[in-house]
Coordinates of C-alpha atoms in Angstrom, one line a residue:
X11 CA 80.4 16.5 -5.5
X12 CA 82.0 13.3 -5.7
X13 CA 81.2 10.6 -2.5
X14 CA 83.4 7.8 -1.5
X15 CA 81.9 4.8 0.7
X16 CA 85.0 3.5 2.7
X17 CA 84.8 0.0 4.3
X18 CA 83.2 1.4 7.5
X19 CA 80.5 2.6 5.6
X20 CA 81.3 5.8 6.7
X21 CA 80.8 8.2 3.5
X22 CA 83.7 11.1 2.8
X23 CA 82.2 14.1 1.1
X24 CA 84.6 16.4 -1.2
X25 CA 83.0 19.2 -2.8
X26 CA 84.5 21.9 -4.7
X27 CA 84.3 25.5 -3.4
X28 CA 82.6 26.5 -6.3
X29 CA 80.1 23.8 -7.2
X30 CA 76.6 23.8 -5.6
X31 CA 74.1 21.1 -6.4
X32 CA 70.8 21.9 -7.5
X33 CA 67.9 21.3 -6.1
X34 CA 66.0 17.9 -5.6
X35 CA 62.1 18.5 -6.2
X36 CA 59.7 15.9 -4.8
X37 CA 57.1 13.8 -6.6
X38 CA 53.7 15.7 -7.3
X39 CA 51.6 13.7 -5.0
X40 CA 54.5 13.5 -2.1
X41 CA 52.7 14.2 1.5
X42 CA 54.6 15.9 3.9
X43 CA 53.1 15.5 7.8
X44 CA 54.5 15.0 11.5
X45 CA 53.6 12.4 13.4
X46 CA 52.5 12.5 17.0
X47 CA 51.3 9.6 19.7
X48 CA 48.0 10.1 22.2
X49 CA 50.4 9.1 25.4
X50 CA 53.2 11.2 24.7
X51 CA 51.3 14.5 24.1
X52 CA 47.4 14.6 25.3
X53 CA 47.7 14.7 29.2
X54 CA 44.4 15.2 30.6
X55 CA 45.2 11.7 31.9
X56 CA 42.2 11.0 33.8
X57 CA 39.9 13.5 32.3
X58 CA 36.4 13.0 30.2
X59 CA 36.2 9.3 31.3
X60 CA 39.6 8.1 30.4
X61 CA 41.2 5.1 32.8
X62 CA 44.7 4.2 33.7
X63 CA 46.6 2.7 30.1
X64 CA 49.8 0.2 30.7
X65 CA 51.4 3.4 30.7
X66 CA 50.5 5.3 33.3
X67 CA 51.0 2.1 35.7
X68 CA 54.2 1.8 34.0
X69 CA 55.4 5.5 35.2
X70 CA 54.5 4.5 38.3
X71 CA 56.8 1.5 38.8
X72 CA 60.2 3.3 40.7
X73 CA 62.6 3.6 38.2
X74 CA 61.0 2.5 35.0
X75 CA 60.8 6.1 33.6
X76 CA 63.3 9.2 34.4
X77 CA 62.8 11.3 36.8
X78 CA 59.7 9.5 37.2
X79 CA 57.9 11.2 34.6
X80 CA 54.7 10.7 34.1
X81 CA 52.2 11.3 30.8
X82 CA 49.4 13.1 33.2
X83 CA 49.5 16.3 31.5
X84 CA 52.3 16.1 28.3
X85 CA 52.4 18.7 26.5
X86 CA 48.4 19.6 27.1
X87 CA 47.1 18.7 23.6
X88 CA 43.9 17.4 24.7
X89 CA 42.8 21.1 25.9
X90 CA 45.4 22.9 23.4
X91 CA 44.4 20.7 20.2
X92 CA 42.7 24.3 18.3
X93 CA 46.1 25.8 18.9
X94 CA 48.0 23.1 17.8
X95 CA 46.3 22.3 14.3
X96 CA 46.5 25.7 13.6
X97 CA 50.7 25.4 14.4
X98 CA 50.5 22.5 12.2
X99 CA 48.4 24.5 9.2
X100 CA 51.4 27.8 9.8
X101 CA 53.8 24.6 9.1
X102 CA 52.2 23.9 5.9
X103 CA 51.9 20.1 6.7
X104 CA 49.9 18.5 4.2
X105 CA 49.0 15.5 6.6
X106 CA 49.2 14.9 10.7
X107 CA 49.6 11.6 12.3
X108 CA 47.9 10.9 15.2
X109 CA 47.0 8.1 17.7
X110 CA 43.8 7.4 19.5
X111 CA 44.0 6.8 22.7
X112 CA 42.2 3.4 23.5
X113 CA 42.0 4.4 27.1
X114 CA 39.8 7.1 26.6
X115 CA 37.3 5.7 23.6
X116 CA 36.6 2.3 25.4
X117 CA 38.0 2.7 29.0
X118 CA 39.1 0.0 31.0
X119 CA 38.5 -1.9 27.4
X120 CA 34.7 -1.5 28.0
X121 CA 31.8 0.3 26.3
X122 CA 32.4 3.2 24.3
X123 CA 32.9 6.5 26.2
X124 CA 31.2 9.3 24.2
X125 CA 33.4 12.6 25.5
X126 CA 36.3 10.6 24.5
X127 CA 35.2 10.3 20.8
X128 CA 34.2 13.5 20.7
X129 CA 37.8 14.6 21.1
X130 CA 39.2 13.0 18.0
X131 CA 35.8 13.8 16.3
X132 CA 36.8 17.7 16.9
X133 CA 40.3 16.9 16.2
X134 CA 39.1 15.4 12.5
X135 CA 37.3 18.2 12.1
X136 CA 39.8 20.7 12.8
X137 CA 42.3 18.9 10.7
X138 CA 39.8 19.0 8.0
X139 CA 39.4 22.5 8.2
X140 CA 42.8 23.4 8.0
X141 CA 43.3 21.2 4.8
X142 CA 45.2 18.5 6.8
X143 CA 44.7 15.2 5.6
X144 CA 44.1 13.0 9.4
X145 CA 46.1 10.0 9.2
X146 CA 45.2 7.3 12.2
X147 CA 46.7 5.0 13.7
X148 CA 44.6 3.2 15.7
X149 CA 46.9 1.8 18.7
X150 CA 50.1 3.3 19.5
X151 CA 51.5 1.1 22.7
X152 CA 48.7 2.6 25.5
X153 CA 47.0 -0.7 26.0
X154 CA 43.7 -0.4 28.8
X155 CA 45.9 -1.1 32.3
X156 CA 42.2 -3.2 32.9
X157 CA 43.0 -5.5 29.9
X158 CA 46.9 -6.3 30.7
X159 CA 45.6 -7.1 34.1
X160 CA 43.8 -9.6 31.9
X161 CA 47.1 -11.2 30.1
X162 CA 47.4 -7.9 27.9
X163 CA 48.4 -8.9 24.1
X164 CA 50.2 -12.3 25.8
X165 CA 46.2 -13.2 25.9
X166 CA 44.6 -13.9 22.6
X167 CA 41.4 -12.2 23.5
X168 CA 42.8 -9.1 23.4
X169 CA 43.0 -9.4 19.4
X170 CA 39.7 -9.8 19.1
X171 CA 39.3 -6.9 21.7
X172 CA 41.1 -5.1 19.7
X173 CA 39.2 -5.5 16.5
X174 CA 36.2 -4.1 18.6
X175 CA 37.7 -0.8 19.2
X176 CA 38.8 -0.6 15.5
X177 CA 35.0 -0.9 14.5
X178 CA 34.0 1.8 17.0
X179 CA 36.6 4.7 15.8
X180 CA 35.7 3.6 12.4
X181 CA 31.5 4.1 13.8
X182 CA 32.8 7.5 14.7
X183 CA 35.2 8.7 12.2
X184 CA 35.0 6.5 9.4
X185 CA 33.1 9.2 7.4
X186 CA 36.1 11.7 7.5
X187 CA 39.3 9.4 7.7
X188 CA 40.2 7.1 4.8
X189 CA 43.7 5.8 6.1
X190 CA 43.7 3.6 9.0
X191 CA 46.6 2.5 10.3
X192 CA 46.1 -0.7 12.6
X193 CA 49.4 -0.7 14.8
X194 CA 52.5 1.4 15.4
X195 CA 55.5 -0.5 15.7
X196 CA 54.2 -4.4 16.8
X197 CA 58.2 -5.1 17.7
X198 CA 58.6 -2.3 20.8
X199 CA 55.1 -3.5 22.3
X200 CA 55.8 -6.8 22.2
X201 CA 59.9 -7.4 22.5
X202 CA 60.6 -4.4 24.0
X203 CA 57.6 -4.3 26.6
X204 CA 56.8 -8.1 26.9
X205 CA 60.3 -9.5 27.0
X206 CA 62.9 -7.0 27.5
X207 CA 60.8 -5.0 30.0
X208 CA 61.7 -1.6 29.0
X209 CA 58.7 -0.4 28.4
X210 CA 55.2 -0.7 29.7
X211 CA 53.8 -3.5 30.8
X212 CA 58.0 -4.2 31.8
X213 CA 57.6 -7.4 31.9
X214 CA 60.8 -10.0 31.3
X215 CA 59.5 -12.9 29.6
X216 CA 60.8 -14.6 26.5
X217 CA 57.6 -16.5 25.7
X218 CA 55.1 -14.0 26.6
X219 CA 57.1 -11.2 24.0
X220 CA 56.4 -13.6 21.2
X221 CA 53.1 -14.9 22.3
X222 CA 52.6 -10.9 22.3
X223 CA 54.3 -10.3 19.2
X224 CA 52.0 -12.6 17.1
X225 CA 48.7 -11.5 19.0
X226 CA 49.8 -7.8 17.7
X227 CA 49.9 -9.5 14.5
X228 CA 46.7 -11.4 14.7
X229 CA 45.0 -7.9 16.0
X230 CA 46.1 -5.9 12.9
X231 CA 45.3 -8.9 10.6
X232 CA 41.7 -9.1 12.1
X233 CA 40.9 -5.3 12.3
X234 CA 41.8 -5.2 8.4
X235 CA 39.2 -7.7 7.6
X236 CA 36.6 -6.1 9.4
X237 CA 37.7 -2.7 8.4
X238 CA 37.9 -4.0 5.0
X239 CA 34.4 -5.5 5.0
X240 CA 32.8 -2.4 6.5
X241 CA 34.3 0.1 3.8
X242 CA 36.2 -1.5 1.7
X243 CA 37.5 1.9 -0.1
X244 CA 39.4 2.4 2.8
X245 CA 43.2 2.7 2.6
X246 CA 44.6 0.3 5.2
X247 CA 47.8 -0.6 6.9
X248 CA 50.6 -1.3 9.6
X249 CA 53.0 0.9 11.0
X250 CA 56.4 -1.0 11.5
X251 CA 59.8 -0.2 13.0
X252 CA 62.6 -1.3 10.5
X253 CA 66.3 -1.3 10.3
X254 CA 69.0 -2.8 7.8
X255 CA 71.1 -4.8 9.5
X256 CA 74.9 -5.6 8.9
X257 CA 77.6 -8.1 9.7
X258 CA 80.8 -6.0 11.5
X259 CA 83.1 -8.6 9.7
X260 CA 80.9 -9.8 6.7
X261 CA 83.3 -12.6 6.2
X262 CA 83.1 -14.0 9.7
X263 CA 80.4 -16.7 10.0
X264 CA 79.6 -15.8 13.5
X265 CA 78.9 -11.9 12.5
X266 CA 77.0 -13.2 9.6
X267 CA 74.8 -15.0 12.1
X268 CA 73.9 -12.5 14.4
X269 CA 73.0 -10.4 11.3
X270 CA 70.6 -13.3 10.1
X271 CA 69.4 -13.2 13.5
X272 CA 68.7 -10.0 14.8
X273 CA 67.3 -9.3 11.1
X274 CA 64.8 -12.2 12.0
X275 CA 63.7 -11.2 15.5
X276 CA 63.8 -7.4 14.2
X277 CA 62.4 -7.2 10.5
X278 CA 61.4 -11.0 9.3
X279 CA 59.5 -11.5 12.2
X280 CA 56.5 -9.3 11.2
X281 CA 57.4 -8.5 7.6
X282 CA 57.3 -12.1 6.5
X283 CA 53.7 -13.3 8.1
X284 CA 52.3 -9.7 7.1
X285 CA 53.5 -10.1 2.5
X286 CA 53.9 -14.1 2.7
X287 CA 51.8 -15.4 5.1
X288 CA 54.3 -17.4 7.3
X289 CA 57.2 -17.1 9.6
X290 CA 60.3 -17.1 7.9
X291 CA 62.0 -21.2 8.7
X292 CA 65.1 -20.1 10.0
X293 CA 63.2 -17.8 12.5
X294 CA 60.6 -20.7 13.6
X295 CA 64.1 -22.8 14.4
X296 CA 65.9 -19.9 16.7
X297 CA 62.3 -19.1 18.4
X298 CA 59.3 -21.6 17.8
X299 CA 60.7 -23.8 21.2
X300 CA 60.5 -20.3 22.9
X301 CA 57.3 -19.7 22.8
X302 CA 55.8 -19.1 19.2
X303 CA 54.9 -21.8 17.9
X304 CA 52.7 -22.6 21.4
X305 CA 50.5 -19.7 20.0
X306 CA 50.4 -19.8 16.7
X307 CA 47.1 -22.1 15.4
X308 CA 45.9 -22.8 12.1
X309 CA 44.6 -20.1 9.9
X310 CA 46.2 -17.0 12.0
X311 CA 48.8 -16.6 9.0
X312 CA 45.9 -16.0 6.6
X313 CA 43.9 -13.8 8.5
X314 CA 47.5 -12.1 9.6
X315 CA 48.6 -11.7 5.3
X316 CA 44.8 -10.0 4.9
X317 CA 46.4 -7.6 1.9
X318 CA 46.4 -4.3 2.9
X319 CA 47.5 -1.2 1.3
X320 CA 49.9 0.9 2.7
X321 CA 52.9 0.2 4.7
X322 CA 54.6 2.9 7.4
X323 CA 58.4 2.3 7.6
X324 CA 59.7 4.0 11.0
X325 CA 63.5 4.1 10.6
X326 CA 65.9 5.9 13.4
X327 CA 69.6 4.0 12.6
X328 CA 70.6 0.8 11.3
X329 CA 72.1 -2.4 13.4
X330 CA 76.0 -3.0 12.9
X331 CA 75.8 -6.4 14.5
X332 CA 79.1 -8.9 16.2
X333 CA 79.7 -12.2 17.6
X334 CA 82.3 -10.6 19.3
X335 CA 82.0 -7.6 21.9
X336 CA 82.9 -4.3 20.8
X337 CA 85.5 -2.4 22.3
X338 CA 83.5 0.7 23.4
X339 CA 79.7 0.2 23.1
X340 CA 76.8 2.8 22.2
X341 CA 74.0 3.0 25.1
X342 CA 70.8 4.0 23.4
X343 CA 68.6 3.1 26.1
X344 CA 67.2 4.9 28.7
X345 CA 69.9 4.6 31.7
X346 CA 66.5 3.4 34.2
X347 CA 67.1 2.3 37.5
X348 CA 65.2 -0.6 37.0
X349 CA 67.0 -3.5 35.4
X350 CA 66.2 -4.5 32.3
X351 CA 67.0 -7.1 30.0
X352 CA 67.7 -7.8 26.3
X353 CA 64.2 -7.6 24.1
X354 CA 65.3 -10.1 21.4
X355 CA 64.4 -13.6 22.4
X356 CA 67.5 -15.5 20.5
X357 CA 70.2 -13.3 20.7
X358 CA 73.0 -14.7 22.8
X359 CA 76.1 -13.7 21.5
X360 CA 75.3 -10.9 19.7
X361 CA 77.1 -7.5 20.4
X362 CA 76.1 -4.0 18.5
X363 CA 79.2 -2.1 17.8
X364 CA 79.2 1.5 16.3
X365 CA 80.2 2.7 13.5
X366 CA 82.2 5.8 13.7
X367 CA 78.9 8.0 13.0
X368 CA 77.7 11.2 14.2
X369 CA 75.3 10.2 17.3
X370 CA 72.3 11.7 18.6
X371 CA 71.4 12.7 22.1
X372 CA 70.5 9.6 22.8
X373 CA 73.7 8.1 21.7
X374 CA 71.5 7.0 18.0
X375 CA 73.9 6.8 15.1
X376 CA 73.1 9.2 12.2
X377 CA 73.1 6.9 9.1
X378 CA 70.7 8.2 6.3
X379 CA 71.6 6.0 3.7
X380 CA 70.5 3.3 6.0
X381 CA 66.9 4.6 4.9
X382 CA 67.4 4.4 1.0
X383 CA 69.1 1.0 1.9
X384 CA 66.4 -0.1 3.6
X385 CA 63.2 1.9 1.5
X386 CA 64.7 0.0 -1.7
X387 CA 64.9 -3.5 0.3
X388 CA 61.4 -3.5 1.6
X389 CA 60.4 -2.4 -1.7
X390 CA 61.9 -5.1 -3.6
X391 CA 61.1 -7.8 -1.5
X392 CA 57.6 -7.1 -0.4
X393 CA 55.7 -4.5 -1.2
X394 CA 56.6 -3.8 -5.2
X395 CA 54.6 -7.7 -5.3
X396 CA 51.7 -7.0 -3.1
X397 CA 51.4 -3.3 -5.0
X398 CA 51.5 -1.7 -1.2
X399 CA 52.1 1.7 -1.5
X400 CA 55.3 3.0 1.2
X401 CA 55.7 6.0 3.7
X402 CA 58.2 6.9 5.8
X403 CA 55.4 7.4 8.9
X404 CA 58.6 8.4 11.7
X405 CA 61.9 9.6 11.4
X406 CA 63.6 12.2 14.0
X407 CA 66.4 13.1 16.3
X408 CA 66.8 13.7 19.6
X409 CA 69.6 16.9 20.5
X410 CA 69.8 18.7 23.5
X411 CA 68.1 22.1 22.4
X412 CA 69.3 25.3 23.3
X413 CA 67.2 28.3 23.6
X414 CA 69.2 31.9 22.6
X415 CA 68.4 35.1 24.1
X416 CA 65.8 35.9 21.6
X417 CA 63.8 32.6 22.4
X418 CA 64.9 30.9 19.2
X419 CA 66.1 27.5 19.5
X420 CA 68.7 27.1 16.6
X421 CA 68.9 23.2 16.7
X422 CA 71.2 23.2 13.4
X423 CA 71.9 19.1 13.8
X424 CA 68.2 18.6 13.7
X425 CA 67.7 20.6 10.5
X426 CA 70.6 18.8 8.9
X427 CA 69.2 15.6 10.2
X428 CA 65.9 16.1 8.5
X429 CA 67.5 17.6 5.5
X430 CA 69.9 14.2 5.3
X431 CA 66.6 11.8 5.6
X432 CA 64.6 13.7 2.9
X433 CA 67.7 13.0 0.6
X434 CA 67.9 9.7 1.2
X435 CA 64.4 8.9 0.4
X436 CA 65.2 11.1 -2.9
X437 CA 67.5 8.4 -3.6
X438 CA 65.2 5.8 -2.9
X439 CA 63.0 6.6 -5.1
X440 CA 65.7 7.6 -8.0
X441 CA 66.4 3.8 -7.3
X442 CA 62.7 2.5 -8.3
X443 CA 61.0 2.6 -4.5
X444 CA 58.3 4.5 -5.1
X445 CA 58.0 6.3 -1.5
X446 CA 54.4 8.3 -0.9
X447 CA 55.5 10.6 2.0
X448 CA 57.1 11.4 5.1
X449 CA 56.1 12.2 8.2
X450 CA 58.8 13.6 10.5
X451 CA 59.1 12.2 14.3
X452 CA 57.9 14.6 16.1
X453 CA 56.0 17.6 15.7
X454 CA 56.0 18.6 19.4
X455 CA 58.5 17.9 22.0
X456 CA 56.8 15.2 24.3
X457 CA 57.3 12.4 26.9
X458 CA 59.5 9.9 25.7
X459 CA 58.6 6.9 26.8
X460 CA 61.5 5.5 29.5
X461 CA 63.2 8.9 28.9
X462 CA 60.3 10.9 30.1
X463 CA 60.7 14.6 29.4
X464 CA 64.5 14.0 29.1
X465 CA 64.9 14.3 25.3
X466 CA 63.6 16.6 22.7
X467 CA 62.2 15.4 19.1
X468 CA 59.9 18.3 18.3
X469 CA 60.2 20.4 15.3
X470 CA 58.0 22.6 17.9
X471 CA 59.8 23.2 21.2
X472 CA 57.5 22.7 24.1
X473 CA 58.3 24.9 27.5
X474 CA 56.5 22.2 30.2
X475 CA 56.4 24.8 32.8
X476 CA 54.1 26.7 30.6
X477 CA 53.0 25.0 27.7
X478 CA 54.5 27.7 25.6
X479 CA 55.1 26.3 21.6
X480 CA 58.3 27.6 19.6
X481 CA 59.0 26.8 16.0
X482 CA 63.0 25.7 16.2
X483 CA 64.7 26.2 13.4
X484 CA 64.4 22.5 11.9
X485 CA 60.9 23.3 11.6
X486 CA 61.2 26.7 10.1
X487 CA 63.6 24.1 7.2
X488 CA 61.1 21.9 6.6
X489 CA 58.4 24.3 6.3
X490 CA 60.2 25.5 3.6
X491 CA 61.2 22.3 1.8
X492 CA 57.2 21.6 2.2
X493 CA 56.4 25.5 0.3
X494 CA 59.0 24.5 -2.6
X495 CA 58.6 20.9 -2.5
X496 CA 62.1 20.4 -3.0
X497 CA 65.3 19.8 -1.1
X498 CA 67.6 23.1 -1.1
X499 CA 70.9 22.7 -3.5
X500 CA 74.2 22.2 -1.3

């Protein structure tokens, strides 16, 4: 097989009739999971003590979610859990990623609520009994509706509030689970919910995204310590969303700028204060007058670098970034009624353009080398230094599923999606990043945030009419790259 990378960075694959690559085994100790998030699969909304999150007021707000959607009942999990774990253990996944659901262990951001630990305590439990190793994550955007009606993570309390919380899973669970993850993805509930209004809370304000953004920051960096100094053989981390990001015209100044930016506001922002203890200087100068450097006060960068041991790197598609508009422009937002605006807080000027690539569903380019691009960057730069062990903790597509006669869903792009990924983190680590695991976004088909029920992820097809759970086959694929432990020869 020889591959040529053109100019576009588009790759052109010629391979002989006769020549059929072997296959690619993974390392010994490589974990193979799914990922899921409380919100977008428990339901039972209001059941066992549970209170309103951000995002059930959120689905409430006309036109803020398709079809107005809500996450009331989901895809059932919170009364199907049994069912699904043993779905999961048929999979062979060696590990399952899961959110707690603030809203139902503290409610309202109050006292603990004993049903609601009891749920994940089964959950552990059944995990454990299936040999699936439970990977947390502690807060995965469903903020206490009571505690944004209190300034949400624009107020500093909440960090410490949040820190709270930590402590009481860790009181409940601490003795089964030893990999914590503090927050998925700091940049969508702070940028993308404080500032661009997209998502829940929806609100549209420059300085209250940042404010947010390094409150998120403060929160993870203060849960580690006191996770840390409760059990410190804990294996502890952060969950962040990451893209490389590329100049259209890398000789244009203006292109090159809106690369350094968005690679700032997007990346730099949280990778920097997490591995170096400071915000990066040519960040502080496009966004400290907005609203950062109001909040930030001394000794938050030490307790936000607390090390830590693990970091998750979500990746979907990379940013192909302009000074100038592009002449047809990919959407890859939900098409809400309700306006919205941009969620980077310095980014006048800057236009995405595609880049000629296959596209999802959601109009997402397909770009898998942008994940060994990225794996070896984040690699090199900060975590090879800090010895911070990396997993690929999301990584999906959305495609509008079919179901056959025979109930099947054939959903051929998602296998080769999947397939694509798993090489590219092959090559990653055939380049010296030494990559743990991956953890494929998303077991289930689930609410989707802004898109509601709209668009599919799920290795698993979920029928919302009845709950019913179908294996597609991307998840028959994987299931058998998880048996070998190897990606199938070409």
């Amino acid at each position: 097989m020889t591959i040529e990378l053109r100019e576009d960075r588009t790759a052109v694959t010629d391979v002989a009739a006769s020549t059929i690559a072997p296959a690619r085994a993974f390392p010994a100790d490589f974990l193979f999971g799914t990922a899921t998030a409380a919100f977008q699969i428990e339901g039972a909304a209001f059941e066992g003590g549970r209170t309103a999150s951000i995002w059930d007021a959120f689905c409430r707000v006309p036109g803020a979610v398709i079809n107005g959607d809500t996450g009331d009942v989901a895809c059932d999990h919170y009364h199907r859990m049994p069912q699904d774990v043993a779905l999961m253990k048929d999979l062979g996944l060696q590990t399952y990623r899961f959110s707690t659901s603030w809203s139902r262990v503290r409610p309202d951001g109050g006292p603990v609520n004993p049903t609601g630990i009891d749920f994940y305590s089964r959950l552990v439990d059944e995990l454990l009994g299936a040999g699936i190793k439970p990977w947390l994550t502690l807060y995965h955007w469903d903020l206490p509706q009571a505690l944004e009606e209190r300034g949400g993570w624009a107020n500093r309390d909440t960090a410490e509030l949040f820190r709270d919380y930590a402590l009481s899973m860790h009181d409940a669970l601490g003795d089964r689970v030893d990999v914590w993850t503090t927050l998925n993805e700091p940049w969508c509930s702070s940028f993308l919910s404080y500032t661009g209004g997209a998502h829940a809370p929806g609100r549209q304000d420059v300085a209250a995204g940042l404010a947010a953004g390094h409150h998120l920051l403060l929160a993870h960096g203060l849960a580690v310590q006191a996770l840390r100094e409760r059990d410190p053989g804990l294996e502890l981390g952060i969950t962040l969303n990451l893209a490389p990001v590329h100049p259209v015209d890398p000789s244009d100044a203006g292109d090159v700028d809106a690369a350094r930016r968005i690679d700032g506001q997007f990346n730099r922002f949280f990778l920097d204060p997490i591995f170096r203890g400071a915000y990066a200087d040519d960040l502080l100068a496009d966004v400290g007058p907005l609203g950062l450097d109001a909040v930030v006060r001394p000794g938050d960068l030490e307790v936000i670098s607390t090390p830590i041991d693990t970091l998750g790197v979500n990746y979907y598609h990379g940013e192909h970034v302009s000074a100038r508009p592009a002449p047809v422009a990919l959407q890859g937002s939900a098409p809400t009624d309700r306006p919205t605006r941009s969620p980077f807080p310095a980014a006048e000027g800057v236009h995405w353009h595609p880049q000629g690539l296959p596209t999802t569903a959601m109009d997402w380019e397909v770009e898998p080398d942008g994940l060994r691009e990225l794996l070896v960057r984040v690699h090199r730069e900060y975590a090879d230094a800090a010895g911070v062990k990396l997993y690929v903790t999301e990584n999906g597509a959305a495609y509008d599923d079919a179901v056959a006669a025979d109930g099947a869903v054939h959903d051929a792009e998602r296998a080769e999606f999947l397939r694509g990924h798993l090489g590219a983190i092959l090559d990653a680590i055939d380049e010296g990043a030494p990559v743990r695991g991956y953890f494929y976004w998303s077991l289930l088909d689930n609410f989707e945030w802004a898109w509601g029920y709209d668009k599919r992820f799920g290795l698993v097809r979920v029928d919302y009419d009845t709950q019913v759970r179908t294996v597609k086959d991307s998840g028959l694929a994987y299931s058998a790259i998880i048996r070998d432990r190897a990606l199938p020869g070409r």
